[in-house]
């Protein structure tokens, strides 16, 4: 079967933003204007579960009015096929943005025209930077009271360190938002109603435009009066991308055509020289078609992203694989979900062609996978396809061993594609089935949820036998359990959320341990000498074997490593995982008969327990970046409260008429913050937080935490 849409006519894009900026609302309009659906559903109409938007179809999404998981849809616009992923803005679901950006070629970053650049817009922007994803900005909600286009552009410059380039300026704002001036064509686009089917008129940009359109607010009029300034900025910036056009402009005064400007905008966007900025109001149905035009005109096709980086087993770069149907097959699995159709593995094909029935290699795990059914997803709807080609995003049904982040490839031409990085789960809860008899069903459902979401971690408390689930935040954990109810029909209960502390060491020591046991005839013997030393924060665990002369037989070295890996999960202070340290096996001895893999594992575990205690262990706690937005009147109270929570204020930013206080606060001090904040500010302040880093817990606090853990364990094991 030949390719139906040329690779250069595909746009794989994501919509990313802070929570509530209007991503899903915009996606609904996109589906409507491209003819993919005939109605528009608004977010606030879905709470009774009778209806849902196309992309927020989960019950949890409908009820809460937020996006939880990313959903893929596709549509045609000007003969280009747009594959679009609507992502969540809530920080607890940041994994969804992370993995989407890993496989997308471009992104539309949506801003709330009132709030401007909010914390999650910043986080997502940095993620897009990490993955080198070209983007355009869309300042939405221009109809809201307090909307201010220029302020938003300014924040994009200052907070994101970007080079925003307005390609439109708004005509009017708030109730009187009428449309925009297209600075490329120098035409005014004016809507005469908010109706979804309202057409826009195209007017000349004349000096009396503001009067003609009854624009009265001084700042709105000023913007229109400055239209030539914006146009000049656009032309000058564009021409930096095209020497010939620049020359013609400078020597003959030839004004570049719309086509030349668009070509320059495309080039500059793709090489991240600047980021085009558009404006509109998705809710009032103004500006969405223009966003679609910009997606087609400025965002990359898979062919613009010439190649994908490949790595070796340890993640070190090895080369590139060209984006083309003619290359051997390679794809990245970026998402696994459990669906009514079974386990669905979403892949992005980077090169080659995949056909139904093929046998491919999972090069990450060294296992073969047989390709059964292949489907193209449209939100929750699965449409069978026979093949997938470079640039496509599809889902595979019921793969055996493939997890998020794995590479699938042609077995004769193995490559591993650059993996993705996952965020740190910082909150933990104990979980169990509501009804004891359902524990097994619960366990299996939980396993599936965790498999689908790499920002969840599951562990068993060795002493108490409790199942501990770690995640990004309280909402994340709550939603996970609730989805097990709706998706697997099993109810769970969870304990109080706890901070996911960690342990590390601060001193280098050498530990010798001899494991020796004589039971009847045969005995057990192993001796190890291990050096434990601290590593830098976030480096995890390293094991090095420096033994010489077979003092520890080669076949038993992996057992030493395994013993340490198991034991480090159960820290010596309060049973938290031990991180950021190196263990070097320097010596040991063995007995011909009494030594084996098990005795070396036991010796390593004991060496860890004894050694770490002497290496000045400390507790680490997750510290959050908290942004509290408050009216100025309460600023003193808000800051005082943050200080009492062991927080330190890093910055104060203007946020419209409010002030955003940016602070670093230990997570353990943030429980119950929302209640306190509302009380303190008569409900007028709000906050968001995200993980920043791990930091040593002050001594007095650590003592308390250790005592608490000991008490809780004693109670549970009694
Ligand atoms: N006034 C106004 N409200 C809007 C506009 N766009 C979206 N909204 C409203 O803003 C709220 C959030 O919209 P969503 O589309 O769910 O926002 P989102 O970015 O998808 O949010 P998350 O997925 O939860 O991150 C809804 O109540 C929308 O009706 C707009 O242009 N103007
Ligand atoms: Mg949404």
XYZ file of C-alpha atoms and ligand atoms in Angstrom:
751
model
C 0.000 0.000 0.000
C 1.415 3.375 -0.924
C 1.581 6.327 1.364
C -1.693 8.296 1.289
C -0.467 11.501 2.863
C 3.044 12.628 1.848
C 5.311 12.890 4.864
C 5.744 16.607 4.251
C 1.970 17.074 4.626
C 1.824 15.683 8.167
C 1.983 17.755 11.339
C 2.424 15.865 14.596
C 1.736 18.467 17.228
C 0.842 18.803 20.884
C -1.146 21.407 22.710
C 0.577 22.266 25.951
C -0.104 24.809 28.703
C -0.817 25.461 32.339
C -4.033 24.001 33.719
C -7.200 25.728 32.417
C -5.511 27.769 29.693
C -7.995 26.347 27.192
C -6.216 23.431 25.501
C -9.211 21.114 25.415
C -11.547 23.956 24.480
C -9.251 24.793 21.570
C -9.031 21.120 20.552
C -12.842 20.881 20.435
C -12.948 23.888 18.096
C -10.206 22.427 15.936
C -12.217 19.223 15.518
C -15.297 21.253 14.677
C -13.697 23.593 12.177
C -11.906 20.750 10.417
C -15.210 18.932 10.089
C -14.277 16.028 12.358
C -17.330 16.646 14.542
C -20.562 18.530 14.267
C -21.038 19.837 17.754
C -18.846 21.544 20.283
C -19.002 20.429 23.897
C -17.912 22.866 26.571
C -15.857 21.701 29.539
C -18.300 22.984 32.127
C -21.183 21.000 30.607
C -19.681 17.575 31.242
C -19.920 17.285 35.034
C -23.148 15.255 34.963
C -21.355 12.681 32.764
C -24.085 12.864 30.132
C -21.704 14.265 27.564
C -17.993 14.802 27.117
C -15.534 16.621 24.926
C -13.771 14.360 22.446
C -10.441 14.329 24.252
C -11.555 14.482 27.928
C -13.629 11.302 27.804
C -12.563 9.677 31.086
C -15.165 9.902 33.829
C -12.560 11.525 36.085
C -11.915 14.168 33.427
C -15.583 14.894 32.857
C -16.311 15.267 36.556
C -13.368 17.450 37.394
C -13.340 19.458 34.185
C -9.621 18.842 33.721
C -7.562 16.765 31.364
C -5.824 13.815 33.022
C -4.423 11.794 30.181
C -3.278 12.971 26.826
C -5.543 12.018 23.944
C -4.684 11.871 20.274
C -6.971 13.018 17.475
C -6.369 13.815 13.866
C -7.911 16.119 11.307
C -7.260 17.596 7.902
C -6.695 21.298 7.320
C -5.719 22.714 3.929
C -4.917 19.147 2.789
C -2.445 18.666 5.593
C -3.001 15.906 8.093
C -2.736 17.203 11.623
C -2.174 14.610 14.334
C -2.838 16.413 17.531
C -2.369 15.480 21.161
C -4.317 17.371 23.821
C -2.273 17.216 27.021
C -3.136 17.925 30.670
C -1.907 21.088 32.369
C -2.059 19.859 35.932
C 1.399 19.246 37.341
C 0.435 15.826 38.729
C 0.025 14.544 35.180
C 3.168 16.072 33.772
C 4.341 12.649 32.545
C 1.682 12.950 29.865
C 3.210 16.156 28.531
C 6.660 14.726 28.856
C 5.998 11.660 26.775
C 3.925 13.506 24.212
C 6.640 16.056 23.607
C 9.148 13.261 23.208
C 7.364 12.014 20.089
C 5.830 15.174 18.647
C 7.435 17.438 16.101
C 5.868 20.721 17.171
C 3.658 22.293 19.802
C 1.077 25.010 20.281
C 1.627 26.628 23.659
C -1.605 28.130 24.947
C -1.650 31.015 27.421
C -4.493 32.464 29.429
C -4.570 36.098 28.252
C -5.247 37.246 31.816
C -2.752 35.136 33.761
C -0.039 35.070 31.106
C 2.861 32.703 31.735
C 1.899 30.426 34.638
C 4.122 27.865 36.393
C 3.089 24.863 34.344
C 3.479 26.826 31.108
C 7.035 27.415 32.226
C 7.656 23.765 33.115
C 6.198 22.585 29.828
C 8.170 25.181 27.926
C 11.389 23.831 29.450
C 10.333 20.289 28.569
C 9.821 21.396 24.977
C 13.281 23.013 25.113
C 14.741 19.714 26.315
C 13.232 17.819 23.443
C 13.949 20.603 20.933
C 10.335 20.954 19.900
C 9.565 24.052 17.789
C 6.454 25.874 18.951
C 4.000 28.668 18.354
C 2.276 30.633 21.112
C -1.444 31.253 21.287
C -2.691 33.887 23.740
C -6.193 32.598 24.428
C -9.047 34.026 26.513
C -8.706 37.524 25.044
C -12.396 37.939 25.895
C -11.809 37.610 29.637
C -11.843 40.605 31.879
C -8.243 41.639 32.506
C -6.875 40.077 29.308
C -3.727 41.807 28.126
C -1.888 40.618 25.035
C 1.264 42.673 25.425
C 1.713 41.725 29.049
C 1.574 38.107 28.026
C 4.122 38.649 25.243
C 6.353 40.403 27.730
C 6.102 37.488 30.176
C 6.996 35.051 27.408
C 10.140 37.084 26.907
C 11.034 37.536 30.567
C 9.861 34.349 32.245
C 10.586 31.925 29.459
C 13.629 33.697 28.098
C 12.135 33.279 24.642
C 11.963 35.601 21.659
C 8.236 36.021 21.040
C 7.277 37.494 17.690
C 3.666 38.686 17.383
C 2.216 37.718 13.994
C -1.141 39.121 15.070
C -2.310 41.836 17.419
C -5.753 41.768 19.027
C -8.539 44.147 18.060
C -10.187 45.133 21.306
C -10.231 43.025 24.439
C -12.580 41.602 27.062
C -16.254 42.056 26.108
C -15.178 44.046 23.138
C -12.705 41.543 21.676
C -13.467 41.628 17.966
C -10.666 39.762 16.238
C -7.119 40.478 15.242
C -4.846 42.137 12.740
C -2.905 39.632 10.693
C 0.500 41.326 10.529
C 1.704 39.105 7.676
C -1.060 40.105 5.256
C -1.780 43.398 7.050
C -5.505 42.724 7.139
C -7.982 43.050 9.982
C -10.017 39.891 10.703
C -13.236 40.873 12.422
C -15.991 38.623 13.740
C -19.438 40.057 14.223
C -20.639 37.417 16.683
C -19.445 34.778 19.138
C -21.302 32.061 17.312
C -19.297 28.995 16.340
C -20.363 29.405 12.739
C -19.733 33.134 12.559
C -17.552 34.127 9.624
C -14.934 36.796 9.872
C -14.752 39.838 7.631
C -11.437 40.846 6.167
C -10.936 44.614 6.431
C -8.179 46.960 5.358
C -5.973 48.232 8.145
C -6.732 51.948 8.052
C -5.977 54.629 10.647
C -9.679 54.931 11.499
C -10.053 51.203 12.227
C -10.362 51.708 15.995
C -13.151 54.265 15.536
C -14.928 52.195 12.922
C -14.961 49.148 15.201
C -15.857 51.102 18.353
C -12.668 50.269 20.196
C -12.681 52.670 23.134
C -10.349 51.302 25.833
C -7.152 53.423 25.622
C -4.714 50.480 25.812
C -6.599 48.654 23.035
C -6.505 51.780 20.879
C -2.811 52.254 21.535
C -2.115 48.729 20.293
C -3.898 49.473 17.012
C -2.176 52.836 16.696
C 1.151 50.994 16.972
C 0.313 48.497 14.246
C 3.096 49.756 11.968
C 5.626 49.253 14.710
C 4.551 45.605 15.076
C 4.588 45.091 11.340
C 8.117 46.510 11.139
C 9.287 44.241 13.907
C 7.755 41.280 12.079
C 9.328 42.152 8.735
C 12.751 42.917 10.200
C 12.831 39.743 12.247
C 11.626 37.624 9.346
C 14.222 38.971 6.973
C 17.004 37.776 9.258
C 16.066 34.360 7.852
C 16.381 35.249 4.160
C 19.466 37.084 2.887
C 18.104 37.609 -0.600
C 14.853 39.154 0.575
C 16.796 41.230 3.075
C 19.021 42.516 0.266
C 16.038 43.391 -1.925
C 14.408 45.196 0.969
C 17.494 47.159 1.922
C 18.652 48.149 -1.569
C 15.386 48.533 -3.465
C 12.926 48.882 -0.617
C 11.066 45.791 -1.898
C 8.531 44.793 0.728
C 8.606 40.971 1.070
C 5.418 39.214 -0.008
C 3.166 37.299 2.381
C 4.603 34.051 1.028
C 8.156 35.142 1.686
C 7.259 36.265 5.191
C 5.532 32.947 5.906
C 8.538 31.028 4.604
C 10.766 33.094 6.895
C 8.432 32.522 9.820
C 8.548 28.816 9.172
C 12.311 28.769 8.956
C 12.771 30.857 12.092
C 10.291 28.755 14.039
C 11.952 25.513 13.023
C 15.408 26.682 14.032
C 14.017 28.302 17.196
C 15.214 31.769 16.256
C 11.879 33.104 17.537
C 8.384 31.963 18.420
C 5.361 33.370 16.539
C 2.584 34.616 18.816
C -1.120 34.559 17.904
C -4.166 35.594 19.886
C -7.827 34.724 20.139
C -10.666 33.388 22.197
C -11.371 29.725 21.621
C -14.443 29.857 23.782
C -15.898 32.730 21.755
C -14.817 31.004 18.541
C -12.357 33.614 17.355
C -8.931 32.869 16.015
C -8.935 29.058 15.996
C -8.822 28.695 12.203
C -5.862 31.066 12.222
C -4.104 28.829 14.733
C -4.679 25.939 12.336
C -3.189 27.982 9.501
C -0.173 28.719 11.662
C 0.237 25.023 12.517
C 0.325 24.189 8.820
C 2.499 27.160 7.863
C 5.021 27.275 10.695
C 5.248 23.976 12.540
C 7.465 21.155 11.281
C 6.520 18.132 9.215
C 8.291 14.888 10.134
C 10.587 15.538 7.182
C 11.754 18.780 8.782
C 13.063 16.795 11.705
C 15.716 15.131 9.638
C 16.695 12.351 11.989
C 16.269 10.861 15.421
C 19.151 10.245 17.796
C 20.129 6.688 18.634
C 21.902 5.489 21.767
C 23.655 2.410 23.161
C 22.468 0.292 26.080
C 23.796 2.821 28.598
C 22.106 5.745 26.874
C 25.252 7.142 25.249
C 24.713 8.651 21.779
C 25.659 6.394 18.904
C 24.311 8.182 15.858
C 21.110 8.978 14.040
C 18.348 7.308 12.072
C 16.950 9.224 9.106
C 13.209 9.968 8.967
C 12.122 8.131 5.842
C 9.946 5.252 4.663
C 12.991 3.816 2.910
C 15.050 3.311 6.052
C 14.699 0.177 8.229
C 11.780 0.269 10.647
C 12.189 2.020 14.011
C 9.623 3.337 16.457
C 9.394 4.498 20.039
C 6.716 3.233 22.430
C 5.659 6.293 24.404
C 2.483 5.217 26.091
C 0.761 2.045 27.217
C -2.893 2.149 28.198
C -5.445 -0.395 29.283
C -8.487 -0.076 27.177
C -11.615 -1.946 26.363
C -9.583 -3.266 23.423
C -6.883 -4.654 25.741
C -3.431 -3.235 26.328
C -2.685 -0.590 23.730
C 0.878 0.479 23.080
C 1.198 3.851 21.358
C 4.173 4.177 19.078
C 5.647 6.907 16.977
C 7.235 5.526 13.842
C 10.493 7.286 13.026
C 11.643 5.313 10.013
C 10.510 2.541 7.741
C 7.145 0.835 7.390
C 5.425 -1.484 9.854
C 2.879 -3.949 8.542
C 0.402 -6.128 10.340
C 1.745 -9.554 11.206
C 5.373 -8.419 11.189
C 7.838 -9.655 13.745
C 9.974 -6.863 15.169
C 12.608 -6.463 17.836
C 12.187 -4.686 21.125
C 15.811 -3.577 21.178
C 15.537 -2.085 24.660
C 14.737 -5.456 26.177
C 16.190 -7.784 23.562
C 12.847 -9.466 22.961
C 10.883 -10.134 19.829
C 7.359 -8.796 19.438
C 4.756 -10.034 17.006
C 2.614 -7.253 15.567
C -1.056 -8.161 15.697
C -3.791 -5.572 15.326
C -2.768 -2.031 14.591
C -5.098 0.906 15.152
C -5.177 4.612 14.660
C -6.707 6.253 17.705
C -9.188 9.082 17.578
C -9.536 9.905 21.272
C -11.173 6.725 22.593
C -12.132 5.343 19.210
C -9.835 2.794 17.554
C -9.718 2.490 13.764
C -7.888 -0.507 12.311
C -4.988 0.172 9.951
C -2.901 -2.233 7.905
C 0.398 -0.435 8.060
C 2.187 2.497 9.628
C 4.887 4.614 8.079
C 7.574 7.029 9.166
C 5.940 9.956 10.920
C 2.787 8.076 11.945
C 1.495 7.761 15.490
C -0.512 4.576 15.980
C -1.296 2.022 18.663
C -0.491 -1.693 18.728
C -2.845 -4.110 20.420
C -1.651 -6.573 23.074
C 2.126 -6.463 22.831
C 3.809 -8.862 25.238
C 6.830 -7.112 26.710
C 6.972 -3.534 25.499
C 6.928 -0.738 28.052
C 6.902 3.028 27.810
C 10.207 4.290 26.453
C 11.168 1.090 24.602
C 12.333 0.998 20.998
C 10.796 -1.350 18.452
C 12.827 -1.942 15.331
C 13.713 -4.133 12.390
C 15.543 -7.145 13.858
C 18.156 -7.037 11.116
C 18.915 -3.375 11.744
C 18.772 -2.881 15.483
C 18.837 0.559 17.021
C 17.822 1.984 20.376
C 16.210 5.409 20.176
C 16.915 8.043 22.769
C 14.902 7.195 25.866
C 12.660 9.571 27.756
C 13.127 10.936 31.222
C 10.415 10.457 33.801
C 9.505 12.791 36.640
C 10.063 11.933 40.317
C 7.130 10.614 42.333
C 7.348 12.408 45.674
C 4.214 11.434 47.562
C 3.425 7.973 48.817
C 0.352 6.281 50.250
C -0.387 2.801 51.445
C -3.119 1.201 49.332
C -5.262 -1.895 49.609
C -8.507 -3.323 48.302
C -11.627 -2.020 50.002
C -12.933 -5.569 50.334
C -10.328 -8.065 51.510
C -11.532 -10.782 49.160
C -10.678 -8.540 46.181
C -7.045 -8.027 47.125
C -5.775 -10.125 44.248
C -7.919 -8.377 41.655
C -6.836 -5.082 43.158
C -3.171 -6.036 42.925
C -3.450 -6.999 39.301
C -5.331 -3.804 38.384
C -2.783 -1.721 40.254
C -0.006 -3.462 38.343
C -1.663 -2.418 35.095
C -2.069 1.189 36.203
C 1.590 1.372 37.158
C 2.649 -0.192 33.888
C 0.727 2.511 32.051
C 2.145 5.382 34.067
C 5.902 5.604 34.657
C 5.352 8.420 37.155
C 3.797 5.866 39.527
C 5.960 3.516 41.553
C 4.866 0.470 43.449
C 6.709 -1.133 46.330
C 6.022 -3.448 49.218
C 7.049 -2.450 52.683
C 9.223 -5.367 53.697
C 8.334 -5.171 57.356
C 4.661 -4.426 57.306
C 3.813 -6.080 54.010
C 1.838 -2.986 53.012
C 1.600 -2.004 49.367
C 3.007 1.486 48.910
C 2.113 3.551 45.874
C 4.202 6.594 45.038
C 3.038 9.326 42.686
C 3.318 12.963 41.732
C 0.727 14.382 44.101
C -2.459 13.708 46.011
C -4.639 14.241 42.948
C -2.544 11.809 40.935
C -2.956 9.050 43.534
C -6.659 9.740 44.040
C -7.327 9.645 40.313
C -5.337 6.422 39.948
C -7.491 4.652 42.521
C -10.675 6.081 41.083
C -9.727 4.895 37.606
C -9.239 1.394 38.970
C -12.835 1.544 40.062
C -14.162 2.660 36.676
C -11.731 0.749 34.472
C -11.212 -2.499 36.392
C -14.246 -2.567 38.671
C -12.274 -2.830 41.867
C -12.337 -0.366 44.730
C -9.363 0.547 46.815
C -8.656 2.617 49.881
C -5.566 4.613 50.617
C -3.860 5.776 53.773
C -2.753 9.297 54.573
C -0.364 10.705 51.976
C 3.237 10.579 53.138
C 6.314 12.323 51.909
C 8.620 10.059 49.928
C 11.797 10.657 51.918
C 15.117 9.201 50.881
C 18.332 8.403 52.624
C 21.927 8.985 51.685
C 25.393 9.008 53.235
C 27.820 11.833 53.890
C 31.063 9.963 54.701
C 33.288 7.514 52.861
C 33.936 4.304 54.728
C 35.224 0.789 54.078
C 33.228 -2.136 55.396
C 34.337 -5.732 55.753
C 31.723 -8.408 56.284
C 32.161 -12.127 56.684
C 29.120 -14.291 56.341
C 29.825 -17.672 57.948
C 27.449 -20.347 59.047
C 27.909 -23.997 59.855
C 24.776 -26.069 59.759
C 25.365 -29.786 60.018
C 27.553 -30.921 57.150
C 27.519 -28.089 54.623
C 28.254 -24.507 55.530
C 27.848 -21.009 54.163
C 30.715 -18.651 53.546
C 31.395 -15.313 51.833
C 33.604 -12.353 52.635
C 33.294 -8.909 51.052
C 35.133 -5.618 51.442
C 33.070 -2.728 50.174
C 33.843 0.994 50.054
C 30.720 3.162 50.421
C 30.998 6.804 49.411
C 28.578 9.669 48.788
C 27.772 10.813 45.240
C 26.276 14.053 43.996
C 22.538 14.619 44.357
C 20.338 12.823 41.775
C 23.035 10.425 40.614
C 21.320 7.391 42.134
C 23.400 4.298 42.826
C 26.634 3.082 41.269
C 28.336 -0.251 41.726
C 31.952 -0.874 40.755
C 33.952 -4.082 40.967
C 37.650 -3.498 41.660
C 38.600 -6.908 42.938
C 41.714 -8.531 41.486
C 42.993 -12.058 41.344
C 39.597 -13.667 41.782
C 39.269 -12.838 45.495
C 35.557 -12.744 44.755
C 34.894 -15.200 41.908
C 33.559 -13.409 38.846
C 30.313 -15.299 38.804
C 29.464 -14.046 42.326
C 30.092 -10.338 41.672
C 26.565 -9.833 40.265
C 25.194 -11.359 43.483
C 27.018 -8.729 45.507
C 25.521 -6.025 43.314
C 22.082 -7.600 43.594
C 22.319 -7.807 47.390
C 23.173 -4.116 47.573
C 20.406 -3.157 45.150
C 17.801 -4.997 47.171
C 19.044 -3.791 50.513
C 19.458 -0.134 49.560
C 15.694 0.117 49.104
C 15.367 -0.387 52.845
C 17.424 2.444 54.348
C 19.006 2.152 57.768
C 17.453 5.287 59.225
C 13.776 4.948 58.478
C 13.490 2.309 55.749
C 13.450 4.831 52.880
C 15.405 4.057 49.701
C 19.089 4.981 49.898
C 20.271 7.077 46.968
C 23.251 8.985 45.590
C 26.051 6.711 46.718
C 28.687 4.468 45.222
C 29.648 1.004 46.397
C 33.007 -0.366 45.290
C 33.772 -4.019 45.877
C 37.515 -3.995 46.579
C 38.241 -7.394 48.082
C 36.795 -10.559 49.572
C 37.327 -14.259 49.908
C 35.462 -17.472 49.256
C 35.332 -21.124 50.136
C 35.346 -23.766 47.432
C 32.332 -25.600 48.769
C 30.511 -23.232 51.090
C 30.419 -20.130 48.854
C 27.713 -19.492 46.285
C 25.569 -16.720 44.821
C 23.314 -16.678 47.859
C 26.099 -16.357 50.432
C 27.579 -13.405 48.558
C 24.212 -11.756 48.318
C 23.704 -12.184 52.059
C 27.156 -10.791 52.791
C 26.543 -7.748 50.588
C 23.242 -7.021 52.292
C 24.816 -7.215 55.714
C 27.767 -5.067 54.621
C 25.271 -2.448 53.511
C 23.337 -2.499 56.792
C 26.460 -2.289 58.929
C 28.469 -0.005 56.657
C 25.856 2.628 55.887
C 25.242 3.151 59.585
C 28.893 4.204 59.937
C 28.839 6.422 56.846
C 26.931 9.252 58.549
C 23.551 8.612 56.941
C 21.075 11.451 56.596
C 17.468 11.835 55.509
C 16.587 13.720 52.303
C 13.240 15.350 51.656
C 11.547 16.505 48.460
C 11.424 20.258 48.217
C 8.765 21.880 46.072
C 8.681 25.013 43.972
C 5.491 26.680 45.110
C 3.827 29.579 43.361
C 1.116 31.353 45.313
C -0.936 33.965 43.499
C -2.510 36.447 45.880
C -4.028 39.918 45.894
C -1.445 42.387 47.224
C -3.404 42.993 50.470
C -2.493 39.545 51.757
C 1.102 39.496 50.609
C 2.548 39.870 54.131
C 0.417 37.032 55.500
C 1.227 34.737 52.620
C 4.973 35.300 52.966
C 4.869 34.946 56.773
C 3.083 31.636 56.377
C 5.609 30.376 53.831
C 8.440 31.219 56.231
C 6.725 29.302 59.017
C 6.626 26.299 56.693
C 10.428 26.298 56.429
C 10.041 27.903 53.030
C 12.170 30.568 51.394
C 10.733 33.136 49.032
C 12.681 33.325 45.775
C 10.790 35.869 43.766
C 7.716 38.072 43.601
C 6.146 38.592 40.201
C 3.370 40.802 38.985
C 0.421 38.770 37.776
C -2.164 41.194 36.481
C -3.581 42.820 39.579
C -2.211 39.992 41.755
C 1.225 39.055 42.956
C 2.798 35.649 42.442
C 5.069 34.618 45.285
C 7.568 32.012 44.143
C 9.035 29.977 46.990
C 10.900 26.779 47.765
C 9.129 24.797 50.503
C 9.626 21.244 51.835
C 6.767 19.017 50.707
C 6.170 17.784 54.258
C 5.120 21.324 55.207
C 2.634 21.653 52.344
C -0.087 19.300 53.525
C -3.193 21.286 54.356
C -1.792 24.401 52.687
C -4.840 25.054 50.532
C -7.165 25.331 53.534
C -4.841 27.677 55.379
C -4.323 29.805 52.280
C -8.021 30.148 51.558
C -8.722 31.058 55.172
C -5.977 33.641 55.203
C -7.038 35.353 51.973
C -10.830 34.933 52.081
C -10.481 32.398 49.295
C -8.822 34.835 46.919
C -5.409 33.234 46.595
C -4.478 30.037 44.798
C -1.303 28.042 44.382
C 0.441 25.436 42.303
C 3.500 23.409 43.164
C 5.900 21.052 41.532
C 8.887 19.008 42.580
C 12.153 20.919 42.632
C 14.866 18.790 44.251
C 15.838 16.683 47.259
C 17.534 18.355 50.201
C 18.842 17.165 53.614
C 16.215 17.310 56.339
C 17.263 19.517 59.289
C 18.411 17.402 62.216
C 15.528 18.088 64.599
C 12.926 17.418 61.906
C 14.731 14.248 60.816
C 14.698 12.890 64.358
C 10.945 13.359 64.454
C 10.415 11.655 61.091
C 12.571 8.674 62.105
C 10.714 8.315 65.398
C 7.340 8.537 63.634
C 8.249 5.836 61.143
C 9.504 3.544 63.913
C 6.283 4.088 65.845
C 4.061 3.434 62.837
C 5.936 0.233 61.963
C 5.769 -0.983 65.538
C 2.021 -0.447 65.561
C 1.546 -2.301 62.273
C 3.753 -5.260 63.054
C 2.534 -5.636 66.651
N -13.588 33.223 28.720
C -12.962 32.208 28.148
N -12.944 31.029 28.747
C -12.286 30.016 28.141
C -11.623 30.174 26.908
N -11.057 29.003 26.565
C -11.341 28.136 27.554
N -12.083 28.746 28.518
C -12.611 28.141 29.740
O -11.531 27.774 30.592
C -11.819 26.565 31.290
C -10.748 25.561 31.061
O -10.729 25.173 29.726
P -10.064 23.821 29.229
O -10.158 23.827 27.752
O -10.569 22.665 29.982
O -8.573 24.072 29.675
P -7.376 23.058 29.539
O -6.201 23.892 29.172
O -7.718 21.943 28.634
O -7.230 22.554 31.039
P -6.516 21.211 31.577
O -6.652 20.188 30.541
O -7.188 20.849 32.837
O -5.093 21.606 31.816
C -13.191 26.099 30.780
O -14.170 26.496 31.690
C -13.338 26.832 29.467
O -14.679 27.084 29.127
C -11.695 31.467 26.263
O -11.203 31.688 25.184
N -12.375 32.413 26.939
Mg -7.699 19.965 28.941
